[in-house]
């Protein structure tokens, strides 16, 4: 719980656990300094009572080639896909395995199932809602290339924020039925800094998929500092679409 309180808000979603991988045991850190030097720490240490009280732990530090660093990064990303975000509910229900005697057998992960299972709601009329949303996405796909080109023009300062706002309804609007927001957005969005927003969106789209979550977080923080009111309207919807 102390770690949860210590973590910055923007990092909480990156604090994850391999809850659904039976017998998961490896401990490794891979990182790059600057553009060339890559390193790793690989060892046996856990943040557990056993690690600090009864086990013999061993860790090694070593430089990596760029090729091996990329392999390690892909390995971690594959683990992320099978992991869940650590929450207070998860921590309350988690129970550490009992300390074993020195030299005793280790039975691996004590959890056959996830500690906290996610149960999705089933609202009334869900099938019709899904059908309507899919129709919106189908319309959006037809307008997507034009919308992304609009963002790129604005990001390169070929359009002013006012020009962007005036052209936007051609590609993304309630009238076209491809916009997910309700009415009222037009009033709030009219005075927004669309050049700053477009620069952020283009950075996200041009970032490799494995690094995109971190870039989204940093760009949303940047737009919050700039007080761009439309950041939520686009980053919850448009940033998931890649124009390439």
XYZ file of C-alpha atoms in Angstrom:
244
model
C 0.000 0.000 0.000
C 2.905 2.366 0.712
C 4.216 1.842 -2.822
C 0.772 2.653 -4.232
C 0.728 5.943 -2.317
C 4.312 6.733 -3.361
C 3.793 6.119 -7.085
C 3.066 9.244 -9.172
C -0.425 9.160 -10.657
C 0.872 8.844 -14.222
C 2.892 5.729 -13.253
C 0.165 3.776 -11.479
C -1.010 2.074 -14.691
C 2.570 0.890 -15.289
C 2.799 -0.911 -11.938
C 1.693 -4.364 -13.057
C 1.950 -7.951 -11.873
C 2.149 -11.247 -13.780
C -0.926 -12.457 -11.934
C -2.154 -14.772 -14.685
C 1.147 -16.522 -15.458
C 1.433 -19.695 -13.361
C 4.848 -20.243 -11.748
C 6.175 -16.877 -12.954
C 9.578 -16.366 -11.336
C 12.177 -14.378 -13.367
C 13.557 -11.061 -12.155
C 15.278 -8.804 -14.672
C 15.702 -5.123 -15.511
C 16.664 -3.909 -18.991
C 17.466 -0.271 -19.794
C 19.193 2.010 -22.275
C 21.277 5.059 -21.375
C 21.227 7.653 -24.110
C 21.058 6.115 -27.568
C 23.772 3.463 -27.424
C 24.626 1.903 -24.055
C 22.291 -0.876 -22.886
C 22.411 -2.811 -19.615
C 20.638 -5.486 -17.608
C 20.382 -6.687 -14.028
C 19.260 -10.305 -13.718
C 18.930 -12.170 -10.441
C 16.873 -13.995 -7.866
C 15.816 -11.216 -5.473
C 12.115 -10.664 -4.751
C 10.604 -7.955 -2.540
C 9.491 -10.630 -0.079
C 10.228 -11.643 3.499
C 12.085 -14.715 2.261
C 14.411 -12.612 0.100
C 15.390 -10.447 3.048
C 15.416 -13.070 5.822
C 16.143 -16.633 4.726
C 17.110 -16.970 1.055
C 20.524 -16.689 -0.531
C 20.115 -14.177 -3.371
C 22.375 -13.591 -6.380
C 22.214 -10.812 -8.967
C 24.410 -9.946 -11.931
C 24.915 -6.673 -13.796
C 26.003 -6.758 -17.433
C 26.156 -4.637 -20.595
C 23.919 -5.633 -23.528
C 24.198 -5.304 -27.255
C 21.415 -3.364 -28.956
C 20.101 -6.643 -30.431
C 19.897 -8.315 -27.011
C 18.292 -5.201 -25.498
C 15.542 -5.306 -28.143
C 15.005 -9.019 -27.443
C 14.701 -8.325 -23.706
C 12.268 -5.479 -24.357
C 10.052 -7.716 -26.525
C 10.107 -10.396 -23.820
C 8.904 -7.877 -21.217
C 6.181 -6.554 -23.550
C 4.854 -10.098 -24.065
C 4.665 -10.505 -20.285
C 2.808 -7.188 -19.979
C 0.034 -8.537 -22.213
C -0.633 -11.277 -19.642
C -0.345 -9.015 -16.600
C -2.757 -6.858 -14.626
C -2.401 -3.448 -12.996
C -1.707 -3.643 -9.268
C -4.603 -2.080 -7.369
C -5.486 -1.783 -3.700
C -8.059 -4.566 -4.186
C -5.361 -6.830 -5.645
C -3.017 -6.087 -2.734
C -5.711 -6.729 -0.121
C -6.462 -10.174 -1.560
C -2.882 -11.210 -2.293
C -1.219 -13.578 0.172
C 2.510 -14.215 0.069
C 3.571 -17.856 0.030
C 4.752 -19.139 3.443
C 8.483 -19.181 4.132
C 10.009 -22.529 3.253
C 12.887 -24.178 5.084
C 16.381 -23.779 3.608
C 16.787 -26.244 0.736
C 13.067 -27.035 0.627
C 11.107 -27.394 -2.578
C 9.545 -24.346 -4.176
C 6.096 -25.063 -5.549
C 5.996 -21.892 -7.684
C 3.021 -19.590 -7.860
C 0.373 -20.466 -5.275
C -2.389 -18.946 -7.416
C -4.097 -21.151 -9.987
C -6.409 -18.272 -10.894
C -6.006 -14.472 -10.936
C -6.114 -12.882 -7.477
C -8.794 -10.430 -8.644
C -11.053 -11.387 -11.536
C -12.567 -8.635 -13.659
C -16.313 -8.954 -14.217
C -17.637 -6.837 -17.059
C -21.129 -5.314 -16.773
C -23.902 -6.415 -19.136
C -26.186 -3.374 -19.474
C -29.663 -3.615 -20.929
C -29.702 -3.141 -24.705
C -25.972 -3.898 -24.991
C -26.287 -5.532 -28.424
C -27.887 -2.417 -29.912
C -25.269 -0.182 -28.298
C -22.468 -2.287 -29.745
C -24.110 -2.264 -33.178
C -24.415 1.540 -33.089
C -20.805 1.965 -31.961
C -19.555 -0.301 -34.744
C -21.476 1.809 -37.244
C -19.705 4.913 -35.888
C -16.322 3.249 -36.285
C -17.157 2.179 -39.847
C -17.897 5.808 -40.775
C -14.761 6.948 -38.987
C -12.581 4.533 -40.962
C -13.709 6.198 -44.188
C -12.729 9.629 -42.820
C -9.624 8.531 -40.927
C -6.989 9.332 -43.559
C -8.327 12.853 -44.045
C -8.505 13.462 -40.289
C -4.943 12.282 -39.717
C -3.725 14.459 -42.598
C -5.504 17.398 -40.955
C -3.679 16.732 -37.683
C -0.318 16.516 -39.455
C -0.892 19.772 -41.322
C -1.743 21.530 -38.079
C 1.205 19.948 -36.242
C 3.590 21.326 -38.891
C 2.039 24.820 -38.495
C 0.473 24.751 -41.963
C -2.887 25.432 -40.303
C -3.809 27.764 -37.469
C -5.914 26.450 -34.598
C -8.892 28.352 -35.999
C -8.440 26.809 -39.475
C -8.140 23.354 -37.929
C -11.347 23.857 -35.938
C -13.230 24.983 -39.051
C -12.053 22.002 -41.142
C -12.512 19.383 -38.425
C -16.285 18.795 -39.007
C -15.489 17.477 -42.525
C -13.852 14.420 -40.929
C -15.109 14.159 -37.333
C -18.489 15.485 -36.212
C -21.908 14.618 -34.839
C -23.367 15.359 -38.254
C -21.184 12.667 -39.835
C -22.091 10.324 -36.948
C -18.472 9.311 -36.365
C -17.898 11.362 -33.195
C -18.398 9.703 -29.827
C -18.823 12.837 -27.698
C -22.184 14.378 -26.924
C -23.293 17.915 -27.724
C -21.518 20.863 -26.146
C -17.997 20.001 -27.277
C -18.082 22.721 -29.954
C -18.327 25.508 -27.343
C -15.493 24.125 -25.253
C -13.268 23.303 -28.203
C -13.490 26.506 -30.220
C -10.691 28.316 -28.367
C -8.365 25.324 -27.927
C -4.699 25.250 -28.976
C -5.052 22.683 -31.748
C -1.456 23.107 -32.882
C -0.192 21.897 -29.498
C -2.734 19.067 -29.475
C -1.834 18.033 -33.047
C 1.885 17.957 -32.236
C 1.178 15.608 -29.324
C -1.028 13.310 -31.394
C 1.530 13.088 -34.212
C 4.295 12.235 -31.709
C 2.118 9.418 -30.380
C 1.254 8.040 -33.812
C 4.898 8.140 -34.920
C 6.138 6.299 -31.818
C 6.727 2.545 -31.914
C 3.764 0.648 -30.454
C 5.827 -0.814 -27.592
C 6.679 2.695 -26.330
C 3.370 4.369 -27.081
C 1.794 4.096 -23.604
C 4.668 6.091 -22.075
C 4.453 8.763 -24.774
C 0.665 9.071 -24.338
C 1.161 9.655 -20.612
C 3.859 12.302 -21.099
C 1.933 14.111 -23.859
C -1.278 14.251 -21.823
C 0.730 15.730 -18.946
C 2.258 18.279 -21.331
C -1.166 19.316 -22.641
C -2.491 19.566 -19.086
C 0.330 21.981 -18.249
C -0.506 23.975 -21.393
C -4.198 23.915 -20.346
C -5.430 22.538 -23.664
C -9.128 21.820 -22.921
C -9.688 19.377 -25.808
C -6.982 16.876 -24.826
C -9.474 14.395 -23.346
C -11.784 14.522 -26.368
C -9.091 13.302 -28.728
C -6.713 11.224 -26.674
C -9.458 8.912 -25.447
C -10.656 8.292 -28.989
C -8.343 9.267 -31.844
C -4.979 8.251 -30.392
C -5.841 4.566 -30.802
C -5.930 4.937 -34.583
C -2.714 4.733 -36.564
C -2.630 6.475 -39.923
C 0.308 4.478 -41.260
